[in-house]
mmCIF file of C-alpha atoms in Angstrom:
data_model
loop_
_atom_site.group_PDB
_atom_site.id
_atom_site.type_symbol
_atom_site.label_atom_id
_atom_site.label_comp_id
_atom_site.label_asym_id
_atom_site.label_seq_id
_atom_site.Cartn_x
_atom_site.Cartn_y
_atom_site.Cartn_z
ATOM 1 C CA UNK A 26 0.923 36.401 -0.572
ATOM 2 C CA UNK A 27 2.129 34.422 2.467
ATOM 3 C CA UNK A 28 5.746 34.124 2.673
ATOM 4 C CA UNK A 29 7.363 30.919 2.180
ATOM 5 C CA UNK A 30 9.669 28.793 4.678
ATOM 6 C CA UNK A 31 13.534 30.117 3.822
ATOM 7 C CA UNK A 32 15.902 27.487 3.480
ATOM 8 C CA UNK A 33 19.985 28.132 3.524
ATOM 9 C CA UNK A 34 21.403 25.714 0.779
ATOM 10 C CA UNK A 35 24.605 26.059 2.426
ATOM 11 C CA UNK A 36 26.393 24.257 5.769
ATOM 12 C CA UNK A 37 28.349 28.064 6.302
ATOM 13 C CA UNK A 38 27.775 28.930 9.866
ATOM 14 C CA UNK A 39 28.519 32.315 9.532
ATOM 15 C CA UNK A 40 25.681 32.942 6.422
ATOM 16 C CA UNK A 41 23.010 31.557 9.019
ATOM 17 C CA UNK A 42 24.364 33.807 11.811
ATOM 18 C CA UNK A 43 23.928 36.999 9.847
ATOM 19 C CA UNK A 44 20.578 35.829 8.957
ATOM 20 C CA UNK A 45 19.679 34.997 12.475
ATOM 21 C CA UNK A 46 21.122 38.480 13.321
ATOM 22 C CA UNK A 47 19.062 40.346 11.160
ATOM 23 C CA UNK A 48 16.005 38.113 12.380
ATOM 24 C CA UNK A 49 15.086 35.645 10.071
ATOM 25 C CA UNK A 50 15.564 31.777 10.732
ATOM 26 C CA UNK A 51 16.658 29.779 8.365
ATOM 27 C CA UNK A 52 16.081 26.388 7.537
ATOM 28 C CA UNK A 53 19.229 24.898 6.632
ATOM 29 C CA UNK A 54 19.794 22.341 4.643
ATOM 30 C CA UNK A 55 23.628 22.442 3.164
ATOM 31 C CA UNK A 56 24.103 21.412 -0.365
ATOM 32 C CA UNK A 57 26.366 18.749 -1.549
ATOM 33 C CA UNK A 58 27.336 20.046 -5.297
ATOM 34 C CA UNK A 59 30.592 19.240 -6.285
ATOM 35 C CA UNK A 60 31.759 22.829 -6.961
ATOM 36 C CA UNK A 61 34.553 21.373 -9.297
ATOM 37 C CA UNK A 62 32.084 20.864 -12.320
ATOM 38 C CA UNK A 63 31.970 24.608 -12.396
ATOM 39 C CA UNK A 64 34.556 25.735 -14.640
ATOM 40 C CA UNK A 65 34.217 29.763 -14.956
ATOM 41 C CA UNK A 66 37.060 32.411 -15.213
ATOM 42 C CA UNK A 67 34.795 35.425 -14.601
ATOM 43 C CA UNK A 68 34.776 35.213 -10.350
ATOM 44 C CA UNK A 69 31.263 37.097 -10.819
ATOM 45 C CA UNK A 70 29.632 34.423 -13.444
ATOM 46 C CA UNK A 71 31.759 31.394 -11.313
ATOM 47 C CA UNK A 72 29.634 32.874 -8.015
ATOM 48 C CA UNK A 73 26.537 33.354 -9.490
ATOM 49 C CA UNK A 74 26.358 29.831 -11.267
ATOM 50 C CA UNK A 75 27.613 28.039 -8.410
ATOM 51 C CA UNK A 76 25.149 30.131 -6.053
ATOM 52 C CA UNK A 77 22.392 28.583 -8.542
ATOM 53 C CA UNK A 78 23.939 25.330 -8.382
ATOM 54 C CA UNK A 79 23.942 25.008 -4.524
ATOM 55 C CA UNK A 80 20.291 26.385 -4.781
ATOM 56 C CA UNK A 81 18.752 23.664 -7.072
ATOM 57 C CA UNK A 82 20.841 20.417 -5.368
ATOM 58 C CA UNK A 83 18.293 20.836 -2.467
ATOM 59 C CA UNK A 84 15.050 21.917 -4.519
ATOM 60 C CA UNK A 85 13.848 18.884 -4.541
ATOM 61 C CA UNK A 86 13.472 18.445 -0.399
ATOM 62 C CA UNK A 87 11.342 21.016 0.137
ATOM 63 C CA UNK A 88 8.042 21.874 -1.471
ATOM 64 C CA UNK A 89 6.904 26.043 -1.764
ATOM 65 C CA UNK A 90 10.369 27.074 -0.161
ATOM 66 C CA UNK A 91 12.137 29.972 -0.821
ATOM 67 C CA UNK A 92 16.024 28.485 -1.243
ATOM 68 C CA UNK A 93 18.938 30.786 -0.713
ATOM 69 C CA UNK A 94 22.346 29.366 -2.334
ATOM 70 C CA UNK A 95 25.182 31.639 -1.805
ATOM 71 C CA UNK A 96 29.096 31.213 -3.153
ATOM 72 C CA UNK A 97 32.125 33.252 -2.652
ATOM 73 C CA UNK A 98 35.587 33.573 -4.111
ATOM 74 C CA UNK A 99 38.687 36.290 -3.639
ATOM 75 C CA UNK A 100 40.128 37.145 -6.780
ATOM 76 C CA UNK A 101 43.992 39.197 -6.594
ATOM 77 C CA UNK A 102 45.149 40.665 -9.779
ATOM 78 C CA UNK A 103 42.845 38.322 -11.968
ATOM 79 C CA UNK A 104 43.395 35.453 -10.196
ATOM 80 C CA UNK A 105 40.155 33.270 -8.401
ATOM 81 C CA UNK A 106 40.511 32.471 -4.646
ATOM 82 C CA UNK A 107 38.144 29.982 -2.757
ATOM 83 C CA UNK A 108 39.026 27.707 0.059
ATOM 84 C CA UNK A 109 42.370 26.705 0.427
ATOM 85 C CA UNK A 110 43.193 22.832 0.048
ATOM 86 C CA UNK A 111 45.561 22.690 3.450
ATOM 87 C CA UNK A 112 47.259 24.787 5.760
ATOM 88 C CA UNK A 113 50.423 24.746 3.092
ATOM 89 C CA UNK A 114 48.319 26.631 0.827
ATOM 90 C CA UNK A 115 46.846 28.923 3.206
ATOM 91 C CA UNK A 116 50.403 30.015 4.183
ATOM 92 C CA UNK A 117 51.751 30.653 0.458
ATOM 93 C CA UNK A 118 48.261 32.171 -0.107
ATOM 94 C CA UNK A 119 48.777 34.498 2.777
ATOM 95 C CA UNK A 120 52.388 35.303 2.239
ATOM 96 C CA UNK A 121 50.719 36.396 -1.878
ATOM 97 C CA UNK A 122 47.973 38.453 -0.274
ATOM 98 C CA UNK A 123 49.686 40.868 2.490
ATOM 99 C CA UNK A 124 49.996 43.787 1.266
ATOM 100 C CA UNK A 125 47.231 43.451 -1.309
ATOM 101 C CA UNK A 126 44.096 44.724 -2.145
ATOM 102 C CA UNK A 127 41.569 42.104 -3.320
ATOM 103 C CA UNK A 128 38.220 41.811 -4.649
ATOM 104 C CA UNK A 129 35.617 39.646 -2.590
ATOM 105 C CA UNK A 130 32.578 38.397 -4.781
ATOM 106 C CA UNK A 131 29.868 36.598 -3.253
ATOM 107 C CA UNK A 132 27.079 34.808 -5.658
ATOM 108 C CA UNK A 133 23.468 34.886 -4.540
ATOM 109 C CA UNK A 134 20.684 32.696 -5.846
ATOM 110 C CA UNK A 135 16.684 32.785 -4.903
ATOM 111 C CA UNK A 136 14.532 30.045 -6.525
ATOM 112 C CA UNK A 137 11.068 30.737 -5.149
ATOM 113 C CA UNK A 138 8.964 27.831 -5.671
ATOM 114 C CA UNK A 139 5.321 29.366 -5.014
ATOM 115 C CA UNK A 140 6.226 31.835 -7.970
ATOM 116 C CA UNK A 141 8.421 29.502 -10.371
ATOM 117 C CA UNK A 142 11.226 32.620 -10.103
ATOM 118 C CA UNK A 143 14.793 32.490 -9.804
ATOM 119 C CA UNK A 144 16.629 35.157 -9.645
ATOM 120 C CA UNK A 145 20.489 35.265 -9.233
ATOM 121 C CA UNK A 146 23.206 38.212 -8.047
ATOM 122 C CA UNK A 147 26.487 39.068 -6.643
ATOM 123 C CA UNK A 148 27.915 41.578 -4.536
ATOM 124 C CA UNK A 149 31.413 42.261 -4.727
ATOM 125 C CA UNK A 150 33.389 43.859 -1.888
ATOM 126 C CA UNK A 151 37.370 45.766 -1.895
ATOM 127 C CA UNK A 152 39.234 44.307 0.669
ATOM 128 C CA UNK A 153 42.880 45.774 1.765
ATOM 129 C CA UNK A 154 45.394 43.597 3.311
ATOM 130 C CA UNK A 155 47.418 44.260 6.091
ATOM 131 C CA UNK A 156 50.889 43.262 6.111
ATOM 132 C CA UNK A 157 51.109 40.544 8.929
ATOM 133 C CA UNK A 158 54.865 38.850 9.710
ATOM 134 C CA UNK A 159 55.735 35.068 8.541
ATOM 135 C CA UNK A 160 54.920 34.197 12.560
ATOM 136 C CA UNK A 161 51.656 36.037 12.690
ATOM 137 C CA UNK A 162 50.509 34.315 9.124
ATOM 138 C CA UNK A 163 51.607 30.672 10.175
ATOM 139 C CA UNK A 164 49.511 31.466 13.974
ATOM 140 C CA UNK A 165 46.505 32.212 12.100
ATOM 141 C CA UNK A 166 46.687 28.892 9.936
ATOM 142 C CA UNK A 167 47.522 26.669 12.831
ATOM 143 C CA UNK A 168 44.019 28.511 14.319
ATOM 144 C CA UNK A 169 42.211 26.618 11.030
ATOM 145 C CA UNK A 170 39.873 29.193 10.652
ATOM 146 C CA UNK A 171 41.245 30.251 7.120
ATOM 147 C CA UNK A 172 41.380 26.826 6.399
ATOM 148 C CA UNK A 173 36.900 26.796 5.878
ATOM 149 C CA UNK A 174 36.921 30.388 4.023
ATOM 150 C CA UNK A 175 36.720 31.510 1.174
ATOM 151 C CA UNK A 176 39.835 34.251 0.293
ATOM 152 C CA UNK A 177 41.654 32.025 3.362
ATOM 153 C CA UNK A 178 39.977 34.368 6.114
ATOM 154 C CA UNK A 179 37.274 35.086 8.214
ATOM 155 C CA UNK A 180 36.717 39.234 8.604
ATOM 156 C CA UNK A 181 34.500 38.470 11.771
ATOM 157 C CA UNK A 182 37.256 35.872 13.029
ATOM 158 C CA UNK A 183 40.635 36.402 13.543
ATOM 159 C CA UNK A 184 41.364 37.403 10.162
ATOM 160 C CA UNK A 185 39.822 40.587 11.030
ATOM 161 C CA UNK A 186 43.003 41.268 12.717
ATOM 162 C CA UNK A 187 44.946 41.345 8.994
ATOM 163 C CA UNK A 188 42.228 43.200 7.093
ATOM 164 C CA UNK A 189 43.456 47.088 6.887
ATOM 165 C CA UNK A 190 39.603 48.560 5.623
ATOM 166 C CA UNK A 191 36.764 47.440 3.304
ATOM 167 C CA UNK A 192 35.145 48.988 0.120
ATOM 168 C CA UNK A 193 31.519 48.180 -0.059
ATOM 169 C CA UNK A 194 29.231 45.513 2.011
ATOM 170 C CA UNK A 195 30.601 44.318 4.936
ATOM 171 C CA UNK A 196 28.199 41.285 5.423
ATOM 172 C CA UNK A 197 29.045 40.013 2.119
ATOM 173 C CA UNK A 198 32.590 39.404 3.088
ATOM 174 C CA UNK A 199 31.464 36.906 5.594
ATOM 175 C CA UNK A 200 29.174 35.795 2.848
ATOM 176 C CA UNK A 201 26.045 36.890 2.300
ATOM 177 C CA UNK A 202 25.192 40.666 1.512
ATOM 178 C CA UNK A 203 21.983 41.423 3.327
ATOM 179 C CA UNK A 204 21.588 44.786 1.385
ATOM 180 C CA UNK A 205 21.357 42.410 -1.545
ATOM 181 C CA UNK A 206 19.259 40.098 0.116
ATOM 182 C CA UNK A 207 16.615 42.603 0.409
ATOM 183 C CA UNK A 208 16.609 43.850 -2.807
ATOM 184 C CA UNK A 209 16.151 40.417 -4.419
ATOM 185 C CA UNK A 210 13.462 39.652 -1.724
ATOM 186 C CA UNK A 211 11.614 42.711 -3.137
ATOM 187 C CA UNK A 212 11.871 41.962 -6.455
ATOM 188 C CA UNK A 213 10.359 38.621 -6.027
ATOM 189 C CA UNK A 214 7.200 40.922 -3.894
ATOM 190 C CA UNK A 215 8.188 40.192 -0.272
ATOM 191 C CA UNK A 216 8.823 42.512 2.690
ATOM 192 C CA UNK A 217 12.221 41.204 4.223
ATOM 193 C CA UNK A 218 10.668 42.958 7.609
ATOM 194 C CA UNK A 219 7.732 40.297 7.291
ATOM 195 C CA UNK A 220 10.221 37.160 7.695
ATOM 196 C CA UNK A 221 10.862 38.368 11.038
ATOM 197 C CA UNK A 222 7.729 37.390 12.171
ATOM 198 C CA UNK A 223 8.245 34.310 10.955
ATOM 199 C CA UNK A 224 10.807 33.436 13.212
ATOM 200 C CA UNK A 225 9.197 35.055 15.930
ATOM 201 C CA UNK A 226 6.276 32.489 15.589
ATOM 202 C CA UNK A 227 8.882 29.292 15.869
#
């Protein structure tokens, strides 16, 4: 079976870097669902469905493609974190989460269009908070990188600075968990080692 083109339904720079890391290009194509049709309490069902969502807005573009959709959330004490609406709410949100331990859950869909498959995941990741000062937490908003993350910080970024340790997959904090990446890749009968060559060849 010859492996399909990948395509990233999603306009995250970081997702493509750990892809392009780990040697596989990406075609990316960012999807425009409006995430606020979604209306799920379980973080792990919200991810999953929206991961799905993203996936099937850019189906239609591409013919035989393997499309990767990809959503992720913090949820503290019960309570669902994505992006924060404005550096206001990334400072109250920070000021709520030092100290804490969250859990990071990131949704992945496949939809592989040779095999008329989907399949759909999510990886979930501990994450311990440090315990940064008022100063420190109002410096790292006026940065904006919390401002386009999910959980209000970026573990690769500066918010690695305010992260004390991690339980579980570290790329799937940033996003995408390539452990589970290659386990949904095999269950769909690819080689995740054979989509290097594929970006070799470009």
């Amino acid at each position: 079976m010859q492996n399909p083109k990948l395509v990233l339904a999603s306009a995250s720079p970081a997702r493509r870097r750990l892809l392009q890391i780990a040697g596989i290009e990406a075609v990316v194509c960012a999807s425009d669902f409006d995430e606020s049709q979604v209306n799920i309490d379980d973080a792990a069902e919200l991810v999953k469905t929206l991961a799905q969502r993203k996936a099937e807005t850019v189906a239609s573009q591409f013919a035989d493609a393997l499309l990767l959709g990809c959503d992720s959330v913090l949820a503290i004490a019960g309570e669902i974190h994505g992006k924060p609406a404005d550096a206001e709410e990334a400072i109250a949100r920070w000021q709520m989460m030092r100290g804490k331990v969250g859990d990071l859950y990131t949704g992945h869909a496949l939809i592989d269009q040779q095999q008329g498959k989907t399949l759909v995941g999510c990886q979930v990741t501990r994450v311990y908070f440090a315990n940064p000062s008022d100063r420190q937490i109002e410096a790292y908003v006026a940065s904006g990188e919390p401002l386009k993350c999910a959980g209000c910080f970026a573990l690769e970024g500066k918010g690695g600075l305010f992260v004390e340790k991690i339980e579980g997959c570290h790329s799937n904090v940033i996003g995408l968990s390539m452990p589970l990446l290659r386990q949904m890749l095999g269950e769909l009968g690819y080689d995740v080692t054979d989509f290097w060559q594929m970006s070799e060849i470009k």
